[in-house]
Amino acid sequence: TWAPLRTRAGHDDRPAVDISVQVQPKASRSRIVGPHGDRLAVAVTSPPVDGEANQAVLELIATQLQVPRRDVE
């Protein structure tokens, strides 16, 4: 699956970056895989149930960008 991802620099009035991601749920480990066409491939260990994989992607991106989780939506 894919979805747009938005990161903020901490405030709504600051610049944002939109990233389209290709998500692989239930992977053996969570990681940024790399480019996948015009998207960023992301693997997460969480299953695609009740938004668990989506939350895992947001947490992974926030960690990798070294920004608070609240700045990634």
mmCIF file of N, CA and C in Angstrom:
data_model
loop_
_atom_site.group_PDB
_atom_site.id
_atom_site.type_symbol
_atom_site.label_atom_id
_atom_site.label_comp_id
_atom_site.label_asym_id
_atom_site.label_seq_id
_atom_site.Cartn_x
_atom_site.Cartn_y
_atom_site.Cartn_z
ATOM 1 N N THR A 1 0.844 -1.179 0.000
ATOM 2 C CA THR A 1 0.000 0.000 0.000
ATOM 3 C C THR A 1 0.884 1.235 0.000
ATOM 4 N N TRP A 2 0.291 2.374 -0.321
ATOM 5 C CA TRP A 2 1.055 3.614 -0.267
ATOM 6 C C TRP A 2 0.176 4.697 0.316
ATOM 7 N N ALA A 3 0.826 5.693 0.869
ATOM 8 C CA ALA A 3 0.095 6.811 1.454
ATOM 9 C C ALA A 3 1.011 8.014 1.521
ATOM 10 N N PRO A 4 0.453 9.217 1.408
ATOM 11 C CA PRO A 4 1.282 10.400 1.593
ATOM 12 C C PRO A 4 1.609 10.563 3.066
ATOM 13 N N LEU A 5 2.761 11.104 3.345
ATOM 14 C CA LEU A 5 3.214 11.331 4.704
ATOM 15 C C LEU A 5 3.678 12.769 4.787
ATOM 16 N N ARG A 6 3.307 13.469 5.837
ATOM 17 C CA ARG A 6 3.687 14.874 5.972
ATOM 18 C C ARG A 6 4.495 15.044 7.236
ATOM 19 N N THR A 7 5.616 15.754 7.120
ATOM 20 C CA THR A 7 6.400 16.089 8.297
ATOM 21 C C THR A 7 6.406 17.593 8.450
ATOM 22 N N ARG A 8 6.351 18.046 9.688
ATOM 23 C CA ARG A 8 6.377 19.475 9.978
ATOM 24 C C ARG A 8 7.638 19.782 10.758
ATOM 25 N N ALA A 9 8.079 21.006 10.666
ATOM 26 C CA ALA A 9 9.262 21.428 11.411
ATOM 27 C C ALA A 9 8.883 21.886 12.814
ATOM 28 N N GLY A 10 7.763 21.439 13.336
ATOM 29 C CA GLY A 10 7.387 21.746 14.695
ATOM 30 C C GLY A 10 6.193 22.665 14.829
ATOM 31 N N HIS A 11 5.868 23.408 13.790
ATOM 32 C CA HIS A 11 4.745 24.336 13.841
ATOM 33 C C HIS A 11 4.035 24.319 12.494
ATOM 34 N N ASP A 12 2.733 24.584 12.521
ATOM 35 C CA ASP A 12 1.960 24.563 11.281
ATOM 36 C C ASP A 12 2.381 25.643 10.303
ATOM 37 N N ASP A 13 2.983 26.722 10.779
ATOM 38 C CA ASP A 13 3.372 27.807 9.885
ATOM 39 C C ASP A 13 4.765 27.603 9.284
ATOM 40 N N ARG A 14 5.404 26.504 9.616
ATOM 41 C CA ARG A 14 6.733 26.236 9.081
ATOM 42 C C ARG A 14 6.625 25.308 7.870
ATOM 43 N N PRO A 15 7.658 25.245 7.063
ATOM 44 C CA PRO A 15 7.618 24.391 5.866
ATOM 45 C C PRO A 15 7.358 22.923 6.205
ATOM 46 N N ALA A 16 6.719 22.246 5.301
ATOM 47 C CA ALA A 16 6.425 20.824 5.456
ATOM 48 C C ALA A 16 6.962 20.071 4.247
ATOM 49 N N VAL A 17 7.154 18.789 4.431
ATOM 50 C CA VAL A 17 7.618 17.914 3.362
ATOM 51 C C VAL A 17 6.600 16.798 3.207
ATOM 52 N N ASP A 18 6.131 16.564 1.997
ATOM 53 C CA ASP A 18 5.231 15.449 1.719
ATOM 54 C C ASP A 18 6.046 14.312 1.123
ATOM 55 N N ILE A 19 5.881 13.128 1.682
ATOM 56 C CA ILE A 19 6.605 11.950 1.210
ATOM 57 C C ILE A 19 5.577 10.855 0.930
ATOM 58 N N SER A 20 5.597 10.310 -0.267
ATOM 59 C CA SER A 20 4.750 9.161 -0.582
ATOM 60 C C SER A 20 5.512 7.905 -0.201
ATOM 61 N N VAL A 21 4.846 7.026 0.537
ATOM 62 C CA VAL A 21 5.525 5.822 1.001
ATOM 63 C C VAL A 21 4.839 4.566 0.499
ATOM 64 N N GLN A 22 5.632 3.551 0.287
ATOM 65 C CA GLN A 22 5.167 2.201 -0.023
ATOM 66 C C GLN A 22 5.463 1.391 1.229
ATOM 67 N N VAL A 23 4.427 0.901 1.895
ATOM 68 C CA VAL A 23 4.595 0.230 3.179
ATOM 69 C C VAL A 23 4.514 -1.281 3.028
ATOM 70 N N GLN A 24 5.478 -1.964 3.644
ATOM 71 C CA GLN A 24 5.446 -3.426 3.728
ATOM 72 C C GLN A 24 5.218 -3.786 5.190
ATOM 73 N N PRO A 25 3.981 -4.120 5.574
ATOM 74 C CA PRO A 25 3.723 -4.537 6.953
ATOM 75 C C PRO A 25 4.205 -5.966 7.199
ATOM 76 N N LYS A 26 4.296 -6.337 8.475
ATOM 77 C CA LYS A 26 4.702 -7.681 8.889
ATOM 78 C C LYS A 26 6.075 -8.077 8.348
ATOM 79 N N ALA A 27 6.981 -7.116 8.248
ATOM 80 C CA ALA A 27 8.347 -7.394 7.801
ATOM 81 C C ALA A 27 9.147 -8.002 8.953
ATOM 82 N N SER A 28 10.284 -8.569 8.646
ATOM 83 C CA SER A 28 11.111 -9.171 9.695
ATOM 84 C C SER A 28 11.745 -8.113 10.596
ATOM 85 N N ARG A 29 11.923 -6.894 10.061
ATOM 86 C CA ARG A 29 12.428 -5.781 10.867
ATOM 87 C C ARG A 29 11.936 -4.470 10.280
ATOM 88 N N SER A 30 11.829 -3.458 11.122
ATOM 89 C CA SER A 30 11.391 -2.137 10.657
ATOM 90 C C SER A 30 12.600 -1.374 10.133
ATOM 91 N N ARG A 31 12.436 -0.804 8.943
ATOM 92 C CA ARG A 31 13.547 -0.049 8.353
ATOM 93 C C ARG A 31 13.062 0.747 7.156
ATOM 94 N N ILE A 32 13.858 1.745 6.790
ATOM 95 C CA ILE A 32 13.664 2.475 5.546
ATOM 96 C C ILE A 32 14.372 1.652 4.484
ATOM 97 N N VAL A 33 13.637 1.161 3.525
ATOM 98 C CA VAL A 33 14.220 0.299 2.493
ATOM 99 C C VAL A 33 14.933 1.127 1.442
ATOM 100 N N GLY A 34 14.311 2.220 0.996
ATOM 101 C CA GLY A 34 14.907 3.086 -0.015
ATOM 102 C C GLY A 34 13.883 3.475 -1.056
ATOM 103 N N PRO A 35 14.342 4.089 -2.140
ATOM 104 C CA PRO A 35 13.420 4.523 -3.182
ATOM 105 C C PRO A 35 12.700 3.341 -3.823
ATOM 106 N N HIS A 36 11.446 3.577 -4.143
ATOM 107 C CA HIS A 36 10.619 2.587 -4.844
ATOM 108 C C HIS A 36 9.813 3.365 -5.872
ATOM 109 N N GLY A 37 10.385 3.550 -7.057
ATOM 110 C CA GLY A 37 9.754 4.418 -8.057
ATOM 111 C C GLY A 37 9.749 5.840 -7.539
ATOM 112 N N ASP A 38 8.555 6.440 -7.440
ATOM 113 C CA ASP A 38 8.460 7.813 -6.934
ATOM 114 C C ASP A 38 8.063 7.837 -5.451
ATOM 115 N N ARG A 39 8.219 6.713 -4.778
ATOM 116 C CA ARG A 39 7.861 6.588 -3.360
ATOM 117 C C ARG A 39 9.071 6.146 -2.546
ATOM 118 N N LEU A 40 8.928 6.220 -1.234
ATOM 119 C CA LEU A 40 9.934 5.713 -0.315
ATOM 120 C C LEU A 40 9.417 4.395 0.250
ATOM 121 N N ALA A 41 10.163 3.320 0.058
ATOM 122 C CA ALA A 41 9.758 2.020 0.581
ATOM 123 C C ALA A 41 10.128 1.928 2.055
ATOM 124 N N VAL A 42 9.148 1.535 2.863
ATOM 125 C CA VAL A 42 9.324 1.417 4.310
ATOM 126 C C VAL A 42 8.777 0.061 4.745
ATOM 127 N N ALA A 43 9.558 -0.674 5.512
ATOM 128 C CA ALA A 43 9.125 -1.959 6.046
ATOM 129 C C ALA A 43 8.935 -1.807 7.551
ATOM 130 N N VAL A 44 7.832 -2.344 8.060
ATOM 131 C CA VAL A 44 7.568 -2.317 9.498
ATOM 132 C C VAL A 44 7.132 -3.700 9.958
ATOM 133 N N THR A 45 7.430 -4.009 11.211
ATOM 134 C CA THR A 45 7.077 -5.323 11.744
ATOM 135 C C THR A 45 5.613 -5.424 12.131
ATOM 136 N N SER A 46 4.960 -4.320 12.306
ATOM 137 C CA SER A 46 3.556 -4.311 12.736
ATOM 138 C C SER A 46 2.633 -4.846 11.641
ATOM 139 N N PRO A 47 1.541 -5.480 12.048
ATOM 140 C CA PRO A 47 0.565 -5.972 11.066
ATOM 141 C C PRO A 47 -0.338 -4.839 10.590
ATOM 142 N N PRO A 48 -0.956 -5.024 9.426
ATOM 143 C CA PRO A 48 -1.862 -3.999 8.905
ATOM 144 C C PRO A 48 -3.253 -4.111 9.539
ATOM 145 N N VAL A 49 -3.304 -4.025 10.863
ATOM 146 C CA VAL A 49 -4.542 -4.191 11.614
ATOM 147 C C VAL A 49 -4.738 -2.989 12.533
ATOM 148 N N ASP A 50 -5.922 -2.402 12.491
ATOM 149 C CA ASP A 50 -6.271 -1.290 13.381
ATOM 150 C C ASP A 50 -5.265 -0.142 13.340
ATOM 151 N N GLY A 51 -4.654 0.102 12.197
ATOM 152 C CA GLY A 51 -3.727 1.220 12.045
ATOM 153 C C GLY A 51 -2.359 0.997 12.661
ATOM 154 N N GLU A 52 -2.071 -0.227 13.111
ATOM 155 C CA GLU A 52 -0.780 -0.497 13.749
ATOM 156 C C GLU A 52 0.397 -0.246 12.814
ATOM 157 N N ALA A 53 0.306 -0.696 11.575
ATOM 158 C CA ALA A 53 1.404 -0.497 10.623
ATOM 159 C C ALA A 53 1.584 0.990 10.317
ATOM 160 N N ASN A 54 0.479 1.713 10.183
ATOM 161 C CA ASN A 54 0.570 3.155 9.912
ATOM 162 C C ASN A 54 1.277 3.875 11.046
ATOM 163 N N GLN A 55 0.925 3.550 12.280
ATOM 164 C CA GLN A 55 1.576 4.178 13.430
ATOM 165 C C GLN A 55 3.063 3.832 13.480
ATOM 166 N N ALA A 56 3.392 2.599 13.141
ATOM 167 C CA ALA A 56 4.794 2.178 13.133
ATOM 168 C C ALA A 56 5.596 2.955 12.092
ATOM 169 N N VAL A 57 4.976 3.208 10.939
ATOM 170 C CA VAL A 57 5.653 3.994 9.896
ATOM 171 C C VAL A 57 5.925 5.411 10.398
ATOM 172 N N LEU A 58 4.930 6.028 11.015
ATOM 173 C CA LEU A 58 5.099 7.388 11.523
ATOM 174 C C LEU A 58 6.202 7.451 12.577
ATOM 175 N N GLU A 59 6.232 6.469 13.467
ATOM 176 C CA GLU A 59 7.265 6.436 14.496
ATOM 177 C C GLU A 59 8.651 6.221 13.894
ATOM 178 N N LEU A 60 8.747 5.348 12.914
ATOM 179 C CA LEU A 60 10.029 5.086 12.257
ATOM 180 C C LEU A 60 10.543 6.332 11.542
ATOM 181 N N ILE A 61 9.673 6.991 10.796
ATOM 182 C CA ILE A 61 10.075 8.209 10.078
ATOM 183 C C ILE A 61 10.516 9.287 11.067
ATOM 184 N N ALA A 62 9.762 9.470 12.141
ATOM 185 C CA ALA A 62 10.129 10.478 13.148
ATOM 186 C C ALA A 62 11.492 10.166 13.750
ATOM 187 N N THR A 63 11.723 8.915 14.065
ATOM 188 C CA THR A 63 13.016 8.516 14.634
ATOM 189 C C THR A 63 14.150 8.774 13.657
ATOM 190 N N GLN A 64 13.950 8.378 12.405
ATOM 191 C CA GLN A 64 15.000 8.548 11.398
ATOM 192 C C GLN A 64 15.298 10.024 11.117
ATOM 193 N N LEU A 65 14.256 10.857 11.154
ATOM 194 C CA LEU A 65 14.446 12.294 10.911
ATOM 195 C C LEU A 65 14.840 13.045 12.174
ATOM 196 N N GLN A 66 14.848 12.346 13.299
ATOM 197 C CA GLN A 66 15.184 12.928 14.592
ATOM 198 C C GLN A 66 14.293 14.132 14.921
ATOM 199 N N VAL A 67 12.983 13.916 14.739
ATOM 200 C CA VAL A 67 11.981 14.922 15.081
ATOM 201 C C VAL A 67 10.968 14.268 16.014
ATOM 202 N N PRO A 68 10.256 15.058 16.807
ATOM 203 C CA PRO A 68 9.216 14.471 17.656
ATOM 204 C C PRO A 68 8.150 13.793 16.815
ATOM 205 N N ARG A 69 7.589 12.712 17.333
ATOM 206 C CA ARG A 69 6.537 11.972 16.625
ATOM 207 C C ARG A 69 5.356 12.889 16.267
ATOM 208 N N ARG A 70 5.061 13.864 17.129
ATOM 209 C CA ARG A 70 3.923 14.769 16.871
ATOM 210 C C ARG A 70 4.131 15.618 15.620
ATOM 211 N N ASP A 71 5.355 15.698 15.123
ATOM 212 C CA ASP A 71 5.650 16.486 13.924
ATOM 213 C C ASP A 71 5.528 15.683 12.637
ATOM 214 N N VAL A 72 5.146 14.436 12.751
ATOM 215 C CA VAL A 72 4.975 13.573 11.575
ATOM 216 C C VAL A 72 3.517 13.109 11.554
ATOM 217 N N GLU A 73 2.851 13.356 10.426
ATOM 218 C CA GLU A 73 1.443 12.942 10.331
ATOM 219 C C GLU A 73 1.156 12.305 9.005
#
